[in-house]
Amino acid sequence: FYFAVMACWIRFIGFVPVDFDHKLTGWEVILVEGAFMLVVTIFFRNWACDKQKMLKTIVEFSICHCQCKHDGDKTMVFRDISRLMKAMQVVDQTSSVSDGLKAFDSLVRDVLPTVFNSALGRLTFAYKHLAIVAILLHGAHAVDAEAGRPMDRLTLIRFLETVWRGLFQFPLLMGLLEMVVS
């Protein structure tokens, strides 16, 4: 997320007027936006790899491999997990602690991956988050570009173009980019 925010700020700064008389040319804009897309692509790819590692850890989970700060706590934790499995009626009331732990492992491996996917979602950012970032970026640029211009018919067209970019083009591009790199 940090890299995505930084990339947005770099892109924003590229369009903010500076004190000297240099305005970004077409190639400079392409380079700034290319750098932005590269940073976002790297971020999305790293996040996709992290999600796969987390999912693999969940699928291979075993409570027996977990560590406690104090070794004496491990037996208490195992006993409490076994009690929980009995209370949830996942295992018989007469079952052993080992049976309760096996049931817990099975429960984690079966249920957690679907919950994990629905909690994190297919995409890193929801549409509303991308739309807000895009409106802030494109809106700031549009307000700066319109400052001092008289209202005319083209003002509405430029406003609609900014809304198009902010609410549709940018979020769609980010969603497609994330799906491609993950």
mmCIF file of C-alpha atoms in Angstrom:
data_model
loop_
_atom_site.group_PDB
_atom_site.id
_atom_site.type_symbol
_atom_site.label_atom_id
_atom_site.label_comp_id
_atom_site.label_asym_id
_atom_site.label_seq_id
_atom_site.Cartn_x
_atom_site.Cartn_y
_atom_site.Cartn_z
ATOM 1 C CA PHE A 1 0.000 0.000 0.000
ATOM 2 C CA TYR A 2 2.878 2.325 0.845
ATOM 3 C CA PHE A 3 4.335 1.956 -2.647
ATOM 4 C CA ALA A 4 0.952 2.562 -4.274
ATOM 5 C CA VAL A 5 0.470 5.767 -2.284
ATOM 6 C CA MET A 6 3.983 6.932 -3.123
ATOM 7 C CA ALA A 7 3.403 6.193 -6.804
ATOM 8 C CA CYS A 8 0.179 8.209 -6.706
ATOM 9 C CA TRP A 9 2.015 11.139 -5.129
ATOM 10 C CA ILE A 10 4.775 10.930 -7.741
ATOM 11 C CA ARG A 11 2.152 10.953 -10.472
ATOM 12 C CA PHE A 12 0.345 13.855 -8.788
ATOM 13 C CA ILE A 13 3.548 15.855 -8.408
ATOM 14 C CA GLY A 14 4.240 15.351 -12.098
ATOM 15 C CA PHE A 15 1.122 17.375 -12.909
ATOM 16 C CA VAL A 16 1.414 20.049 -10.231
ATOM 17 C CA PRO A 17 2.725 23.300 -11.672
ATOM 18 C CA VAL A 18 6.168 24.161 -10.380
ATOM 19 C CA ASP A 19 7.869 27.529 -10.016
ATOM 20 C CA PHE A 20 9.908 27.233 -13.183
ATOM 21 C CA ASP A 21 8.454 27.467 -16.666
ATOM 22 C CA HIS A 22 8.887 23.807 -17.608
ATOM 23 C CA LYS A 23 5.736 21.860 -18.304
ATOM 24 C CA LEU A 24 5.979 18.114 -18.822
ATOM 25 C CA THR A 25 6.088 17.095 -22.463
ATOM 26 C CA GLY A 26 4.402 14.022 -23.876
ATOM 27 C CA TRP A 27 7.440 11.779 -23.334
ATOM 28 C CA GLU A 28 7.981 13.057 -19.800
ATOM 29 C CA VAL A 29 4.346 12.328 -18.953
ATOM 30 C CA ILE A 30 4.750 8.833 -20.422
ATOM 31 C CA LEU A 31 7.898 8.291 -18.331
ATOM 32 C CA VAL A 32 6.217 9.502 -15.135
ATOM 33 C CA GLU A 33 3.125 7.379 -15.743
ATOM 34 C CA GLY A 34 5.319 4.441 -16.805
ATOM 35 C CA ALA A 35 7.239 4.699 -13.537
ATOM 36 C CA PHE A 36 3.924 4.852 -11.695
ATOM 37 C CA MET A 37 2.661 1.724 -13.458
ATOM 38 C CA LEU A 38 5.947 -0.089 -12.801
ATOM 39 C CA VAL A 39 5.775 0.651 -9.077
ATOM 40 C CA VAL A 40 2.120 -0.406 -8.921
ATOM 41 C CA THR A 41 2.875 -3.576 -10.900
ATOM 42 C CA ILE A 42 5.690 -4.499 -8.520
ATOM 43 C CA PHE A 43 3.419 -3.824 -5.545
ATOM 44 C CA PHE A 44 0.572 -5.950 -6.947
ATOM 45 C CA ARG A 45 2.956 -8.785 -7.859
ATOM 46 C CA ASN A 46 4.514 -8.817 -4.376
ATOM 47 C CA TRP A 47 1.078 -8.787 -2.761
ATOM 48 C CA ALA A 48 -0.060 -11.683 -4.969
ATOM 49 C CA CYS A 49 3.033 -13.681 -3.946
ATOM 50 C CA ASP A 50 2.411 -12.873 -0.276
ATOM 51 C CA LYS A 51 -1.210 -14.034 -0.567
ATOM 52 C CA GLN A 52 -0.057 -17.311 -2.152
ATOM 53 C CA LYS A 53 2.451 -17.866 0.672
ATOM 54 C CA MET A 54 -0.247 -17.210 3.278
ATOM 55 C CA LEU A 55 -2.635 -19.593 1.526
ATOM 56 C CA LYS A 56 0.060 -22.274 1.346
ATOM 57 C CA THR A 57 0.727 -21.840 5.069
ATOM 58 C CA ILE A 58 -2.977 -22.269 5.793
ATOM 59 C CA VAL A 59 -3.265 -25.380 3.619
ATOM 60 C CA GLU A 60 -0.215 -26.954 5.299
ATOM 61 C CA PHE A 61 -1.226 -25.824 8.797
ATOM 62 C CA SER A 62 -0.738 -28.088 11.782
ATOM 63 C CA ILE A 63 -1.196 -26.969 15.352
ATOM 64 C CA CYS A 64 1.666 -29.274 16.342
ATOM 65 C CA HIS A 65 4.106 -27.014 14.444
ATOM 66 C CA CYS A 66 2.989 -23.888 16.276
ATOM 67 C CA GLN A 67 5.275 -22.413 18.908
ATOM 68 C CA CYS A 68 4.550 -20.908 22.293
ATOM 69 C CA LYS A 69 6.815 -18.501 24.094
ATOM 70 C CA HIS A 70 6.931 -20.853 27.079
ATOM 71 C CA ASP A 71 7.026 -24.596 26.384
ATOM 72 C CA GLY A 72 4.746 -25.253 29.353
ATOM 73 C CA ASP A 73 1.973 -23.264 27.650
ATOM 74 C CA LYS A 74 1.830 -25.640 24.699
ATOM 75 C CA THR A 75 0.095 -28.438 26.617
ATOM 76 C CA MET A 76 -2.436 -25.962 28.018
ATOM 77 C CA VAL A 77 -3.139 -24.562 24.527
ATOM 78 C CA PHE A 78 -3.529 -28.081 23.099
ATOM 79 C CA ARG A 79 -5.910 -29.031 25.905
ATOM 80 C CA ASP A 80 -7.978 -25.865 25.385
ATOM 81 C CA ILE A 81 -8.198 -26.452 21.632
ATOM 82 C CA SER A 82 -9.346 -30.012 22.297
ATOM 83 C CA ARG A 83 -12.004 -28.678 24.684
ATOM 84 C CA LEU A 84 -13.121 -26.181 22.066
ATOM 85 C CA MET A 85 -13.520 -28.946 19.469
ATOM 86 C CA LYS A 86 -15.596 -30.926 21.967
ATOM 87 C CA ALA A 87 -17.723 -27.878 22.820
ATOM 88 C CA MET A 88 -18.336 -27.254 19.122
ATOM 89 C CA GLN A 89 -19.270 -30.931 18.801
ATOM 90 C CA VAL A 90 -16.673 -31.458 16.110
ATOM 91 C CA VAL A 91 -15.384 -34.497 18.032
ATOM 92 C CA ASP A 92 -16.921 -36.793 20.650
ATOM 93 C CA GLN A 93 -16.842 -35.752 24.282
ATOM 94 C CA THR A 94 -14.789 -38.876 25.042
ATOM 95 C CA SER A 95 -12.151 -38.238 22.350
ATOM 96 C CA SER A 96 -8.490 -37.650 23.159
ATOM 97 C CA VAL A 97 -6.565 -34.404 22.968
ATOM 98 C CA SER A 98 -4.846 -35.770 19.850
ATOM 99 C CA ASP A 99 -8.218 -36.304 18.140
ATOM 100 C CA GLY A 100 -9.257 -32.757 19.019
ATOM 101 C CA LEU A 101 -6.040 -31.351 17.550
ATOM 102 C CA LYS A 102 -6.489 -33.361 14.351
ATOM 103 C CA ALA A 103 -10.046 -32.065 14.052
ATOM 104 C CA PHE A 104 -8.801 -28.520 14.607
ATOM 105 C CA ASP A 105 -6.148 -28.931 11.900
ATOM 106 C CA SER A 106 -8.765 -30.281 9.536
ATOM 107 C CA LEU A 107 -11.130 -27.419 10.353
ATOM 108 C CA VAL A 108 -8.412 -24.837 9.685
ATOM 109 C CA ARG A 109 -7.395 -26.467 6.389
ATOM 110 C CA ASP A 110 -10.991 -26.846 5.167
ATOM 111 C CA VAL A 111 -12.643 -23.610 6.287
ATOM 112 C CA LEU A 112 -9.894 -21.007 6.474
ATOM 113 C CA PRO A 113 -8.881 -20.936 2.767
ATOM 114 C CA THR A 114 -12.390 -19.934 1.648
ATOM 115 C CA VAL A 115 -12.685 -17.386 4.449
ATOM 116 C CA PHE A 116 -9.205 -16.119 3.613
ATOM 117 C CA ASN A 117 -10.104 -15.577 -0.046
ATOM 118 C CA SER A 118 -13.374 -13.851 0.733
ATOM 119 C CA ALA A 119 -11.748 -11.648 3.393
ATOM 120 C CA LEU A 120 -8.884 -10.481 1.194
ATOM 121 C CA GLY A 121 -10.809 -10.579 -2.054
ATOM 122 C CA ARG A 122 -9.539 -11.083 -5.563
ATOM 123 C CA LEU A 123 -8.253 -7.528 -5.799
ATOM 124 C CA THR A 124 -6.155 -5.595 -3.327
ATOM 125 C CA PHE A 125 -8.196 -2.412 -3.439
ATOM 126 C CA ALA A 126 -11.949 -2.065 -3.646
ATOM 127 C CA TYR A 127 -13.417 0.050 -6.432
ATOM 128 C CA LYS A 128 -14.389 2.808 -3.997
ATOM 129 C CA HIS A 129 -10.777 3.159 -2.809
ATOM 130 C CA LEU A 130 -9.405 3.344 -6.332
ATOM 131 C CA ALA A 131 -12.115 5.817 -7.355
ATOM 132 C CA ILE A 132 -11.291 8.111 -4.439
ATOM 133 C CA VAL A 133 -7.569 8.064 -5.237
ATOM 134 C CA ALA A 134 -8.261 8.637 -8.921
ATOM 135 C CA ILE A 135 -10.696 11.489 -8.327
ATOM 136 C CA LEU A 136 -8.162 13.133 -6.034
ATOM 137 C CA LEU A 137 -5.435 12.774 -8.650
ATOM 138 C CA HIS A 138 -7.433 13.682 -11.723
ATOM 139 C CA GLY A 139 -9.641 16.145 -9.865
ATOM 140 C CA ALA A 140 -6.673 18.120 -8.583
ATOM 141 C CA HIS A 141 -5.223 18.243 -12.068
ATOM 142 C CA ALA A 142 -8.588 19.266 -13.560
ATOM 143 C CA VAL A 143 -9.148 22.018 -11.002
ATOM 144 C CA ASP A 144 -5.642 23.326 -11.647
ATOM 145 C CA ALA A 145 -6.182 23.224 -15.422
ATOM 146 C CA GLU A 146 -9.561 25.000 -15.182
ATOM 147 C CA ALA A 147 -8.382 27.717 -12.795
ATOM 148 C CA GLY A 148 -8.686 31.073 -14.474
ATOM 149 C CA ARG A 149 -10.486 29.773 -17.564
ATOM 150 C CA PRO A 150 -13.894 31.203 -18.392
ATOM 151 C CA MET A 151 -16.832 28.812 -18.309
ATOM 152 C CA ASP A 152 -17.704 27.562 -21.766
ATOM 153 C CA ARG A 153 -19.048 24.452 -23.471
ATOM 154 C CA LEU A 154 -15.687 22.718 -23.256
ATOM 155 C CA THR A 155 -15.676 22.998 -19.470
ATOM 156 C CA LEU A 156 -18.406 20.373 -19.234
ATOM 157 C CA ILE A 157 -16.526 18.099 -21.633
ATOM 158 C CA ARG A 158 -13.328 18.435 -19.591
ATOM 159 C CA PHE A 159 -15.292 17.762 -16.398
ATOM 160 C CA LEU A 160 -16.843 14.620 -17.891
ATOM 161 C CA GLU A 161 -13.416 13.491 -19.085
ATOM 162 C CA THR A 162 -12.073 13.861 -15.542
ATOM 163 C CA VAL A 163 -15.015 11.911 -14.132
ATOM 164 C CA TRP A 164 -14.467 9.226 -16.782
ATOM 165 C CA ARG A 165 -10.805 8.927 -15.883
ATOM 166 C CA GLY A 166 -11.399 8.983 -12.149
ATOM 167 C CA LEU A 167 -14.433 6.772 -11.804
ATOM 168 C CA PHE A 168 -13.938 4.315 -14.649
ATOM 169 C CA GLN A 169 -10.631 4.361 -16.496
ATOM 170 C CA PHE A 170 -8.176 4.403 -13.548
ATOM 171 C CA PRO A 171 -9.998 1.855 -11.314
ATOM 172 C CA LEU A 172 -10.573 -0.453 -14.277
ATOM 173 C CA LEU A 173 -6.940 -0.192 -15.322
ATOM 174 C CA MET A 174 -5.708 -0.939 -11.786
ATOM 175 C CA GLY A 175 -8.069 -3.911 -11.433
ATOM 176 C CA LEU A 176 -7.034 -5.361 -14.788
ATOM 177 C CA LEU A 177 -3.369 -4.788 -14.025
ATOM 178 C CA GLU A 178 -3.665 -6.607 -10.707
ATOM 179 C CA MET A 179 -5.481 -9.543 -12.295
ATOM 180 C CA VAL A 180 -2.820 -9.834 -14.987
ATOM 181 C CA VAL A 181 0.179 -9.730 -12.636
ATOM 182 C CA SER A 182 -1.335 -12.043 -10.030
#
